[in-house]
mmCIF file of C-alpha atoms in Angstrom:
data_model
loop_
_atom_site.group_PDB
_atom_site.id
_atom_site.type_symbol
_atom_site.label_atom_id
_atom_site.label_comp_id
_atom_site.label_asym_id
_atom_site.label_seq_id
_atom_site.Cartn_x
_atom_site.Cartn_y
_atom_site.Cartn_z
ATOM 1 C CA MET A 1 204.033 130.652 -63.643
ATOM 2 C CA ASN A 2 207.569 132.008 -63.631
ATOM 3 C CA ARG A 3 210.539 130.152 -65.093
ATOM 4 C CA TYR A 4 211.842 128.963 -61.720
ATOM 5 C CA LEU A 5 208.539 127.399 -60.720
ATOM 6 C CA PHE A 6 208.142 125.842 -64.149
ATOM 7 C CA GLU A 7 211.595 124.217 -63.999
ATOM 8 C CA LYS A 8 210.953 123.035 -60.437
ATOM 9 C CA PHE A 9 207.608 121.553 -61.454
ATOM 10 C CA THR A 10 209.195 119.808 -64.465
ATOM 11 C CA GLU A 11 211.952 118.407 -62.276
ATOM 12 C CA GLU A 12 209.446 116.953 -59.828
ATOM 13 C CA LEU A 13 207.473 115.369 -62.675
ATOM 14 C CA ASP A 14 210.627 113.710 -63.977
ATOM 15 C CA ARG A 15 211.140 112.088 -60.597
ATOM 16 C CA ILE A 16 207.727 110.483 -60.671
ATOM 17 C CA SER A 17 207.843 106.987 -62.122
ATOM 18 C CA ILE A 18 204.642 106.533 -64.115
ATOM 19 C CA SER A 19 203.663 102.970 -65.001
ATOM 20 C CA ASP A 20 200.983 101.607 -67.286
ATOM 21 C CA HIS A 21 201.021 98.284 -65.420
ATOM 22 C CA TYR A 22 199.417 97.257 -62.128
ATOM 23 C CA GLY A 23 200.542 95.360 -59.048
ATOM 24 C CA LEU A 24 199.139 92.493 -57.034
ATOM 25 C CA ASN A 25 197.180 92.644 -53.802
ATOM 26 C CA SER A 26 197.784 89.305 -52.129
ATOM 27 C CA PRO A 27 197.109 87.855 -48.687
ATOM 28 C CA GLY A 28 199.998 87.769 -46.233
ATOM 29 C CA LEU A 29 203.589 87.821 -47.460
ATOM 30 C CA THR A 30 203.485 86.005 -50.785
ATOM 31 C CA CYS A 31 206.038 88.015 -52.746
ATOM 32 C CA TYR A 32 207.491 84.729 -54.052
ATOM 33 C CA LEU A 33 204.172 84.122 -55.824
ATOM 34 C CA ASN A 34 203.584 87.702 -56.961
ATOM 35 C CA SER A 35 206.931 87.908 -58.734
ATOM 36 C CA VAL A 36 206.399 84.800 -60.879
ATOM 37 C CA LEU A 37 202.758 85.679 -61.613
ATOM 38 C CA GLN A 38 203.871 89.027 -63.023
ATOM 39 C CA VAL A 39 206.455 87.247 -65.193
ATOM 40 C CA LEU A 40 203.753 84.936 -66.555
ATOM 41 C CA PHE A 41 201.422 87.878 -67.191
ATOM 42 C CA MET A 42 204.156 89.759 -69.040
ATOM 43 C CA THR A 43 204.918 86.725 -71.229
ATOM 44 C CA GLU A 44 202.737 87.416 -74.263
ATOM 45 C CA ASP A 45 202.502 83.865 -75.653
ATOM 46 C CA PHE A 46 201.604 82.432 -72.263
ATOM 47 C CA ARG A 47 198.969 85.103 -71.588
ATOM 48 C CA GLU A 48 197.345 84.547 -74.979
ATOM 49 C CA ALA A 49 197.439 80.758 -74.592
ATOM 50 C CA ILE A 50 195.646 80.998 -71.241
ATOM 51 C CA LYS A 51 192.975 83.199 -72.805
ATOM 52 C CA ARG A 52 192.601 80.948 -75.839
ATOM 53 C CA CYS A 53 192.890 77.456 -74.385
ATOM 54 C CA HIS A 54 192.075 77.686 -70.684
ATOM 55 C CA ILE A 55 190.386 74.607 -69.266
ATOM 56 C CA LYS A 56 187.363 75.147 -67.037
ATOM 57 C CA ASP A 57 188.427 72.402 -64.685
ATOM 58 C CA PRO A 58 188.627 72.899 -60.905
ATOM 59 C CA THR A 59 191.833 70.833 -60.806
ATOM 60 C CA THR A 60 193.662 73.310 -63.048
ATOM 61 C CA ILE A 61 194.694 76.864 -62.399
ATOM 62 C CA ASP A 62 193.703 78.191 -65.832
ATOM 63 C CA GLN A 63 190.477 79.933 -64.873
ATOM 64 C CA HIS A 64 192.173 81.722 -61.982
ATOM 65 C CA LEU A 65 195.034 82.848 -64.218
ATOM 66 C CA GLU A 66 192.642 84.109 -66.894
ATOM 67 C CA ARG A 67 190.682 86.118 -64.305
ATOM 68 C CA LEU A 68 193.899 87.494 -62.806
ATOM 69 C CA PHE A 69 195.316 88.492 -66.203
ATOM 70 C CA THR A 70 192.057 90.201 -67.160
ATOM 71 C CA ASP A 71 192.061 92.179 -63.914
ATOM 72 C CA LEU A 72 195.726 93.137 -64.252
ATOM 73 C CA LYS A 73 195.030 94.882 -67.536
ATOM 74 C CA GLN A 74 192.738 97.322 -65.726
ATOM 75 C CA SER A 75 193.765 97.636 -62.086
ATOM 76 C CA THR A 76 195.544 96.091 -59.115
ATOM 77 C CA ALA A 77 194.475 92.447 -58.917
ATOM 78 C CA LYS A 78 193.996 89.947 -56.098
ATOM 79 C CA THR A 79 195.636 86.504 -55.948
ATOM 80 C CA HIS A 80 193.374 84.813 -53.410
ATOM 81 C CA GLY A 81 191.960 82.261 -55.865
ATOM 82 C CA ILE A 82 195.434 81.237 -56.991
ATOM 83 C CA THR A 83 196.799 80.862 -53.463
ATOM 84 C CA GLU A 84 193.884 78.567 -52.625
ATOM 85 C CA THR A 85 194.374 76.474 -55.755
ATOM 86 C CA LEU A 86 198.075 76.089 -54.953
ATOM 87 C CA GLY A 87 197.219 74.930 -51.448
ATOM 88 C CA ILE A 88 198.903 77.858 -49.715
ATOM 89 C CA THR A 89 197.234 77.914 -46.307
ATOM 90 C CA ASP A 90 199.927 79.724 -44.336
ATOM 91 C CA VAL A 91 200.432 82.959 -46.262
ATOM 92 C CA TYR A 92 203.153 84.091 -43.847
ATOM 93 C CA LYS A 93 205.402 81.075 -44.384
ATOM 94 C CA GLN A 94 208.627 81.542 -46.330
ATOM 95 C CA ARG A 95 208.633 79.787 -49.710
ATOM 96 C CA ASP A 96 210.654 79.522 -52.906
ATOM 97 C CA ALA A 97 209.702 81.432 -56.063
ATOM 98 C CA ALA A 98 211.237 78.789 -58.365
ATOM 99 C CA GLU A 99 209.219 76.031 -56.719
ATOM 100 C CA TYR A 100 205.938 77.872 -57.211
ATOM 101 C CA PHE A 101 206.850 78.857 -60.743
ATOM 102 C CA GLU A 102 207.015 75.144 -61.580
ATOM 103 C CA LYS A 103 203.898 74.308 -59.584
ATOM 104 C CA ILE A 104 201.878 76.819 -61.580
ATOM 105 C CA LEU A 105 203.151 75.404 -64.879
ATOM 106 C CA CYS A 106 202.303 71.874 -63.745
ATOM 107 C CA LEU A 107 198.699 72.944 -63.053
ATOM 108 C CA THR A 108 198.335 74.847 -66.317
ATOM 109 C CA ASN A 109 196.965 73.407 -69.555
ATOM 110 C CA PRO A 110 199.737 71.880 -71.727
ATOM 111 C CA GLU A 111 199.129 74.289 -74.611
ATOM 112 C CA ALA A 112 200.180 77.209 -72.414
ATOM 113 C CA SER A 113 202.872 75.569 -70.282
ATOM 114 C CA LYS A 114 204.747 74.069 -73.269
ATOM 115 C CA ILE A 115 206.152 77.550 -73.939
ATOM 116 C CA PHE A 116 208.484 77.056 -70.955
ATOM 117 C CA LYS A 117 209.143 73.351 -71.584
ATOM 118 C CA GLY A 118 212.405 71.991 -72.965
ATOM 119 C CA GLU A 119 213.967 68.562 -73.297
ATOM 120 C CA LEU A 120 217.375 67.149 -72.377
ATOM 121 C CA ASN A 121 219.159 63.983 -73.434
ATOM 122 C CA HIS A 122 221.540 62.407 -70.894
ATOM 123 C CA LYS A 123 224.135 60.161 -72.538
ATOM 124 C CA THR A 124 226.271 57.705 -70.539
ATOM 125 C CA ILE A 125 228.940 55.480 -72.136
ATOM 126 C CA CYS A 126 230.774 52.627 -70.394
ATOM 127 C CA LEU A 127 234.469 53.128 -71.170
ATOM 128 C CA LYS A 128 235.120 49.370 -71.129
ATOM 129 C CA CYS A 129 232.441 47.876 -73.391
ATOM 130 C CA LYS A 130 231.303 51.159 -74.987
ATOM 131 C CA GLU A 131 227.661 50.443 -74.131
ATOM 132 C CA ARG A 132 225.674 53.662 -74.509
ATOM 133 C CA ASN A 133 222.528 54.663 -72.650
ATOM 134 C CA ASP A 134 220.372 57.644 -73.586
ATOM 135 C CA CYS A 135 217.695 59.115 -71.366
ATOM 136 C CA ARG A 136 215.472 62.026 -72.315
ATOM 137 C CA SER A 137 213.614 64.150 -69.775
ATOM 138 C CA PHE A 138 211.825 67.482 -69.891
ATOM 139 C CA PHE A 139 212.632 70.568 -67.841
ATOM 140 C CA TRP A 140 211.013 73.833 -66.802
ATOM 141 C CA THR A 141 214.259 75.421 -65.559
ATOM 142 C CA LEU A 142 217.964 74.766 -65.916
ATOM 143 C CA PRO A 143 219.594 74.994 -62.459
ATOM 144 C CA LEU A 144 223.084 76.497 -62.329
ATOM 145 C CA THR A 145 225.281 75.946 -59.297
ATOM 146 C CA VAL A 146 226.649 79.332 -58.288
ATOM 147 C CA GLU A 147 230.304 79.033 -57.332
ATOM 148 C CA SER A 148 232.316 82.082 -56.437
ATOM 149 C CA SER A 149 235.335 82.769 -54.276
ATOM 150 C CA PHE A 150 235.467 85.922 -52.192
ATOM 151 C CA GLY A 151 235.571 88.984 -54.413
ATOM 152 C CA GLN A 152 235.101 87.079 -57.666
ATOM 153 C CA ILE A 153 232.234 87.510 -60.126
ATOM 154 C CA TYR A 154 230.214 84.498 -61.240
ATOM 155 C CA SER A 155 229.636 84.345 -65.005
ATOM 156 C CA VAL A 156 226.373 82.790 -66.162
ATOM 157 C CA GLU A 157 227.830 82.042 -69.604
ATOM 158 C CA LYS A 158 230.939 80.329 -68.228
ATOM 159 C CA GLY A 159 228.872 78.498 -65.639
ATOM 160 C CA LEU A 160 226.580 77.120 -68.335
ATOM 161 C CA LYS A 161 229.457 75.924 -70.484
ATOM 162 C CA ALA A 162 231.241 74.319 -67.527
ATOM 163 C CA PHE A 163 228.023 72.672 -66.427
ATOM 164 C CA PHE A 164 227.551 71.097 -69.846
ATOM 165 C CA LYS A 165 231.157 70.013 -70.298
ATOM 166 C CA GLU A 166 231.621 66.282 -70.898
ATOM 167 C CA GLU A 167 232.602 64.553 -67.677
ATOM 168 C CA LYS A 168 234.358 61.304 -66.837
ATOM 169 C CA VAL A 169 233.092 59.468 -63.751
ATOM 170 C CA CYS A 170 235.569 57.213 -62.030
ATOM 171 C CA GLY A 171 236.840 56.122 -58.611
ATOM 172 C CA ASP A 172 234.077 56.186 -56.003
ATOM 173 C CA ASN A 173 231.695 57.459 -58.661
ATOM 174 C CA LYS A 174 232.080 54.515 -61.051
ATOM 175 C CA MET A 175 228.934 53.238 -62.727
ATOM 176 C CA TYR A 176 227.880 49.599 -62.586
ATOM 177 C CA CYS A 177 227.615 48.130 -66.084
ATOM 178 C CA ASP A 178 225.282 45.156 -66.558
ATOM 179 C CA ARG A 179 227.070 44.081 -69.728
ATOM 180 C CA CYS A 180 230.456 44.037 -67.963
ATOM 181 C CA SER A 181 228.921 42.826 -64.662
ATOM 182 C CA LYS A 182 231.134 45.191 -62.683
ATOM 183 C CA LYS A 183 231.753 48.833 -61.890
ATOM 184 C CA GLN A 184 233.362 50.748 -64.707
ATOM 185 C CA ASP A 185 234.554 54.219 -65.556
ATOM 186 C CA ALA A 186 232.080 56.051 -67.777
ATOM 187 C CA ASP A 187 231.662 59.232 -69.785
ATOM 188 C CA PHE A 188 228.641 61.425 -69.111
ATOM 189 C CA GLU A 189 227.294 64.065 -71.439
ATOM 190 C CA CYS A 190 223.983 65.835 -71.933
ATOM 191 C CA GLU A 191 222.508 68.153 -74.520
ATOM 192 C CA ILE A 192 219.349 70.099 -75.180
ATOM 193 C CA THR A 193 217.253 68.185 -77.696
ATOM 194 C CA GLN A 194 214.283 70.567 -77.615
ATOM 195 C CA ASN A 195 214.750 74.280 -77.070
ATOM 196 C CA PRO A 196 211.895 75.949 -75.165
ATOM 197 C CA GLU A 197 210.375 79.174 -76.408
ATOM 198 C CA ILE A 198 211.143 80.647 -72.987
ATOM 199 C CA LEU A 199 214.373 79.475 -71.363
ATOM 200 C CA THR A 200 214.464 79.837 -67.565
ATOM 201 C CA LEU A 201 217.733 79.665 -65.650
ATOM 202 C CA LEU A 202 217.797 79.114 -61.896
ATOM 203 C CA LEU A 203 220.827 80.505 -60.059
ATOM 204 C CA LYS A 204 221.225 78.181 -57.093
ATOM 205 C CA ARG A 205 222.216 80.696 -54.453
ATOM 206 C CA PHE A 206 220.947 78.500 -51.616
ATOM 207 C CA SER A 207 223.257 75.647 -50.687
ATOM 208 C CA PHE A 208 223.993 73.246 -47.839
ATOM 209 C CA ASP A 209 227.152 73.425 -45.728
ATOM 210 C CA PHE A 210 227.982 69.870 -44.655
ATOM 211 C CA LYS A 211 230.493 71.060 -42.027
ATOM 212 C CA ARG A 212 228.082 73.427 -40.323
ATOM 213 C CA ARG A 213 225.036 71.314 -41.227
ATOM 214 C CA CYS A 214 222.959 74.232 -42.323
ATOM 215 C CA TYR A 215 221.789 76.066 -45.422
ATOM 216 C CA PHE A 216 223.225 79.391 -46.487
ATOM 217 C CA LYS A 217 222.824 81.937 -49.270
ATOM 218 C CA LEU A 218 225.516 83.072 -51.684
ATOM 219 C CA HIS A 219 225.415 86.846 -52.136
ATOM 220 C CA CYS A 220 228.088 86.983 -54.839
ATOM 221 C CA GLU A 221 227.669 89.211 -57.863
ATOM 222 C CA VAL A 222 226.679 87.560 -61.113
ATOM 223 C CA ASP A 223 227.260 88.687 -64.688
ATOM 224 C CA VAL A 224 223.913 88.193 -66.437
ATOM 225 C CA PRO A 225 224.151 88.227 -70.257
ATOM 226 C CA GLN A 226 221.518 90.046 -72.274
ATOM 227 C CA THR A 227 221.809 87.515 -75.099
ATOM 228 C CA LEU A 228 222.484 83.759 -75.035
ATOM 229 C CA HIS A 229 223.340 81.521 -77.981
ATOM 230 C CA ILE A 230 222.249 77.973 -77.248
ATOM 231 C CA LYS A 231 222.717 75.269 -79.846
ATOM 232 C CA SER A 232 220.753 76.588 -82.838
ATOM 233 C CA CYS A 233 218.842 79.337 -81.024
ATOM 234 C CA THR A 234 219.371 82.870 -79.816
ATOM 235 C CA TYR A 235 217.670 84.081 -76.625
ATOM 236 C CA ASN A 236 217.214 87.576 -75.182
ATOM 237 C CA LEU A 237 216.686 88.310 -71.489
ATOM 238 C CA TYR A 238 213.256 89.734 -70.729
ATOM 239 C CA ALA A 239 212.701 89.045 -67.021
ATOM 240 C CA LEU A 240 214.562 88.610 -63.738
ATOM 241 C CA VAL A 241 213.199 87.466 -60.403
ATOM 242 C CA ASN A 242 215.378 88.881 -57.630
ATOM 243 C CA HIS A 243 215.770 87.800 -54.022
ATOM 244 C CA LEU A 244 216.929 90.389 -51.515
ATOM 245 C CA GLY A 245 218.000 89.460 -47.995
ATOM 246 C CA ASN A 246 218.983 86.069 -46.612
ATOM 247 C CA LEU A 247 217.486 82.792 -45.426
ATOM 248 C CA MET A 248 216.107 84.353 -42.256
ATOM 249 C CA GLY A 249 214.376 87.278 -43.897
ATOM 250 C CA GLY A 250 214.141 88.531 -47.446
ATOM 251 C CA HIS A 251 211.919 89.682 -50.267
ATOM 252 C CA TYR A 252 211.237 88.808 -53.924
ATOM 253 C CA THR A 253 210.793 91.355 -56.706
ATOM 254 C CA ALA A 254 210.773 91.123 -60.497
ATOM 255 C CA GLN A 255 212.199 93.240 -63.307
ATOM 256 C CA ILE A 256 210.406 92.619 -66.600
ATOM 257 C CA LYS A 257 210.631 94.009 -70.117
ATOM 258 C CA SER A 258 207.322 94.900 -71.746
ATOM 259 C CA PHE A 259 206.653 93.095 -75.020
ATOM 260 C CA GLU A 260 204.529 96.095 -76.057
ATOM 261 C CA THR A 261 206.931 98.991 -75.455
ATOM 262 C CA ASP A 262 210.318 97.310 -74.755
ATOM 263 C CA ALA A 263 210.468 99.373 -71.537
ATOM 264 C CA TRP A 264 211.620 97.720 -68.292
ATOM 265 C CA TYR A 265 209.466 97.736 -65.140
ATOM 266 C CA GLN A 266 210.074 96.967 -61.484
ATOM 267 C CA PHE A 267 207.317 94.812 -59.913
ATOM 268 C CA ASP A 268 207.201 94.851 -56.114
ATOM 269 C CA ASP A 269 203.920 93.353 -54.862
ATOM 270 C CA HIS A 270 201.271 96.068 -55.315
ATOM 271 C CA THR A 271 203.794 98.626 -56.605
ATOM 272 C CA VAL A 272 204.930 98.839 -60.235
ATOM 273 C CA GLN A 273 207.409 101.436 -61.479
ATOM 274 C CA SER A 274 209.102 102.014 -64.803
ATOM 275 C CA LEU A 275 212.883 101.856 -64.548
ATOM 276 C CA GLN A 276 214.399 105.320 -64.984
ATOM 277 C CA ARG A 277 217.795 103.937 -65.950
ATOM 278 C CA PRO A 278 218.331 101.305 -68.659
ATOM 279 C CA LEU A 279 218.987 97.825 -67.337
ATOM 280 C CA PHE A 280 221.835 97.369 -69.801
ATOM 281 C CA VAL A 281 224.443 100.061 -70.326
ATOM 282 C CA ALA A 282 225.110 100.990 -73.941
ATOM 283 C CA GLY A 283 227.901 98.896 -75.392
ATOM 284 C CA LYS A 284 227.599 96.130 -72.802
ATOM 285 C CA ASN A 285 225.867 92.792 -73.252
ATOM 286 C CA SER A 286 225.568 91.983 -69.564
ATOM 287 C CA LEU A 287 224.462 93.377 -66.232
ATOM 288 C CA ARG A 288 225.890 92.672 -62.795
ATOM 289 C CA SER A 289 223.570 91.608 -59.986
ATOM 290 C CA SER A 290 223.937 90.245 -56.464
ATOM 291 C CA THR A 291 220.208 89.478 -56.168
ATOM 292 C CA ALA A 292 219.279 87.755 -59.474
ATOM 293 C CA TYR A 293 217.668 84.358 -58.821
ATOM 294 C CA LEU A 294 215.555 83.402 -61.867
ATOM 295 C CA LEU A 295 216.446 84.525 -65.388
ATOM 296 C CA MET A 296 213.921 84.291 -68.231
ATOM 297 C CA TYR A 297 215.074 84.406 -71.844
ATOM 298 C CA ARG A 298 212.808 84.623 -74.911
ATOM 299 C CA LYS A 299 213.775 82.839 -78.135
ATOM 300 C CA VAL A 300 214.292 85.393 -80.896
ATOM 301 C CA ASN A 301 216.163 83.464 -83.590
ATOM 302 C CA ARG A 302 216.273 79.824 -84.619
ATOM 303 C CA ASN A 303 219.254 80.023 -86.978
ATOM 304 C CA PRO A 304 222.245 81.926 -85.557
ATOM 305 C CA GLY A 305 225.711 81.743 -87.034
ATOM 306 C CA PRO A 306 227.851 78.581 -87.049
ATOM 307 C CA GLY A 307 229.949 79.847 -84.163
ATOM 308 C CA ASP A 308 226.969 79.461 -81.858
ATOM 309 C CA GLN A 309 226.831 75.689 -82.247
ATOM 310 C CA GLU A 310 229.239 75.125 -79.351
ATOM 311 C CA ALA A 311 227.035 76.573 -76.643
ATOM 312 C CA TYR A 312 225.064 73.788 -74.989
ATOM 313 C CA PHE A 313 223.634 74.240 -71.527
ATOM 314 C CA ALA A 314 222.390 71.491 -69.320
ATOM 315 C CA HIS A 315 220.426 69.669 -66.782
ATOM 316 C CA SER A 316 217.179 69.746 -64.979
ATOM 317 C CA ASP A 317 216.145 68.938 -61.434
ATOM 318 C CA VAL A 318 212.798 67.668 -62.736
ATOM 319 C CA GLU A 319 212.894 63.878 -62.762
ATOM 320 C CA SER A 320 209.898 62.976 -64.922
ATOM 321 C CA GLU A 321 206.562 64.392 -66.030
ATOM 322 C CA GLY A 322 204.664 62.207 -63.578
ATOM 323 C CA ARG A 323 206.642 63.661 -60.677
ATOM 324 C CA ARG A 324 207.116 67.175 -61.952
ATOM 325 C CA ASP A 325 205.068 68.796 -59.200
ATOM 326 C CA LYS A 326 207.530 67.417 -56.656
ATOM 327 C CA ALA A 327 210.519 69.189 -58.182
ATOM 328 C CA GLU A 328 212.392 71.303 -55.665
ATOM 329 C CA ARG A 329 214.994 74.024 -55.983
ATOM 330 C CA GLY A 330 217.921 75.458 -54.065
ATOM 331 C CA GLU A 331 219.649 72.137 -53.422
ATOM 332 C CA VAL A 332 223.330 71.612 -52.692
ATOM 333 C CA PRO A 333 225.614 71.310 -55.787
ATOM 334 C CA VAL A 334 225.437 67.778 -57.181
ATOM 335 C CA PRO A 335 227.803 65.599 -59.251
ATOM 336 C CA ARG A 336 226.337 65.388 -62.731
ATOM 337 C CA HIS A 337 226.833 61.634 -63.083
ATOM 338 C CA GLN A 338 224.079 60.915 -60.560
ATOM 339 C CA LEU A 339 221.326 60.764 -63.131
ATOM 340 C CA LYS A 340 218.522 58.443 -64.082
ATOM 341 C CA ASP A 341 218.944 55.976 -66.970
ATOM 342 C CA ASN A 342 216.568 55.036 -69.783
ATOM 343 C CA GLY A 343 214.421 52.586 -67.871
ATOM 344 C CA GLY A 344 216.940 50.096 -66.540
ATOM 345 C CA LYS A 345 219.289 48.881 -69.215
ATOM 346 C CA HIS A 346 222.962 48.475 -68.473
ATOM 347 C CA LEU A 347 224.505 51.241 -66.379
ATOM 348 C CA ARG A 348 223.901 51.304 -62.640
ATOM 349 C CA HIS A 349 225.279 53.131 -59.627
ATOM 350 C CA SER A 350 228.149 51.481 -57.808
ATOM 351 C CA ASN A 351 225.726 50.147 -55.180
ATOM 352 C CA GLY A 352 224.039 48.035 -57.860
ATOM 353 C CA ASP A 353 220.802 50.034 -58.010
ATOM 354 C CA ILE A 354 219.605 51.022 -61.452
ATOM 355 C CA VAL A 355 220.106 54.719 -61.937
ATOM 356 C CA LYS A 356 216.579 56.091 -61.556
ATOM 357 C CA LYS A 357 217.084 59.177 -59.471
ATOM 358 C CA SER A 358 218.002 62.616 -60.672
ATOM 359 C CA LYS A 359 221.256 64.020 -59.427
ATOM 360 C CA ASP A 360 219.689 66.269 -56.798
ATOM 361 C CA ASP A 361 217.599 63.372 -55.462
ATOM 362 C CA THR A 362 220.801 61.461 -54.686
ATOM 363 C CA VAL A 363 222.416 64.299 -52.818
ATOM 364 C CA ARG A 364 219.136 65.126 -51.074
ATOM 365 C CA LYS A 365 219.412 61.760 -49.334
ATOM 366 C CA LYS A 366 222.880 62.646 -48.094
ATOM 367 C CA VAL A 367 221.643 65.981 -46.810
ATOM 368 C CA LEU A 368 218.747 64.402 -44.964
ATOM 369 C CA ASN A 369 220.909 61.707 -43.384
ATOM 370 C CA ILE A 370 223.391 64.229 -42.096
ATOM 371 C CA SER A 371 220.903 66.771 -40.834
ATOM 372 C CA GLY A 372 218.554 64.223 -39.309
ATOM 373 C CA GLU A 373 215.593 66.347 -40.421
ATOM 374 C CA PRO A 374 214.056 64.520 -43.396
ATOM 375 C CA LYS A 375 210.942 66.673 -43.649
ATOM 376 C CA LYS A 376 212.286 70.150 -43.002
ATOM 377 C CA GLN A 377 213.046 71.123 -46.569
ATOM 378 C CA THR A 378 211.929 74.697 -45.971
ATOM 379 C CA LYS A 379 215.286 75.550 -44.429
ATOM 380 C CA GLN A 380 216.761 75.804 -47.908
ATOM 381 C CA ARG A 381 214.038 78.115 -49.204
ATOM 382 C CA ALA A 382 214.570 81.797 -49.704
ATOM 383 C CA ALA A 383 212.799 83.741 -47.006
ATOM 384 C CA CYS A 384 210.121 86.065 -48.274
ATOM 385 C CA VAL A 385 209.275 87.777 -45.010
ATOM 386 C CA ARG A 386 210.287 91.378 -45.096
ATOM 387 C CA SER A 387 212.529 92.443 -42.263
ATOM 388 C CA HIS A 388 210.535 95.633 -41.677
ATOM 389 C CA LYS A 389 207.237 93.810 -41.169
#
């Protein structure tokens, strides 16, 4: 072989993306499910926990996950058993990846799912009598309302800090205080009281326009940090679930870092490719994306420096463990004071009802009243039907 042919052959080989991972062969158009299943498979602690502690119970999803993970180590795997367990009968219907990520965790044995589980404390103080109420609730994901004007870049770090910032509720949003027997101004604050091993952030790109009475997607670019310092922990990004397209037609993919080689891979249904270019440019601690939807961070350090103590990031759409499988994503931005209390002590909403609903539940009622379509929640979901199919 002469030099020209050798160089040409080498060049062609360099263009071929060789992967030591396998894709998923699933019925219909279930890219929303494939993307989160690959994230779970590529999460070492979760994979090992499923293998070690799986429950042979038809009401759980453990046995299906263990079979899927075993198959994925050797070849392209099928997801039929999982789709049946999740009750997915229409495999061509558009659905939300974040919703099914939580559904899978809710059907998984606690030993495995606790890796993704964190806890929040919501603190409300009446500014008149100083009565304090604390309410703790768990979360699978922390939802961040994406706000961006035309041409501006949304910062995940700034969004998290703003979302956690202490807030005063007053005016129409006053809280009813049982001790004072009247509506009062109040301070609201929340903090993470239990850091999960895997922190998942949900970028709420799907919102409701009250003027047009319809849902829409925000396509703004987002600065995604490689490292986050949260309270007493440091987290590194290891997975992104992306949504391409809009509400009418789109597609989910995942970019995941291997815990074995530290190489990044692109997962697109049955296709898996190693990324030829590094996800993060040398010297930069963030990447810019207009498609990022779910961000997964792995805890790498429990004791960062004292300057990291100020970073607290907040709130969950999950109301309680007994109702966790009903948690939904992609809701309209919600005032943070509309939270549940600790079982009905002193602070109430201005209408006199004890605060028992999560903030998104309250706004969901407004959305349903305006739209007149109380059951058609799928309009807010990211479409997963490819435009070319």
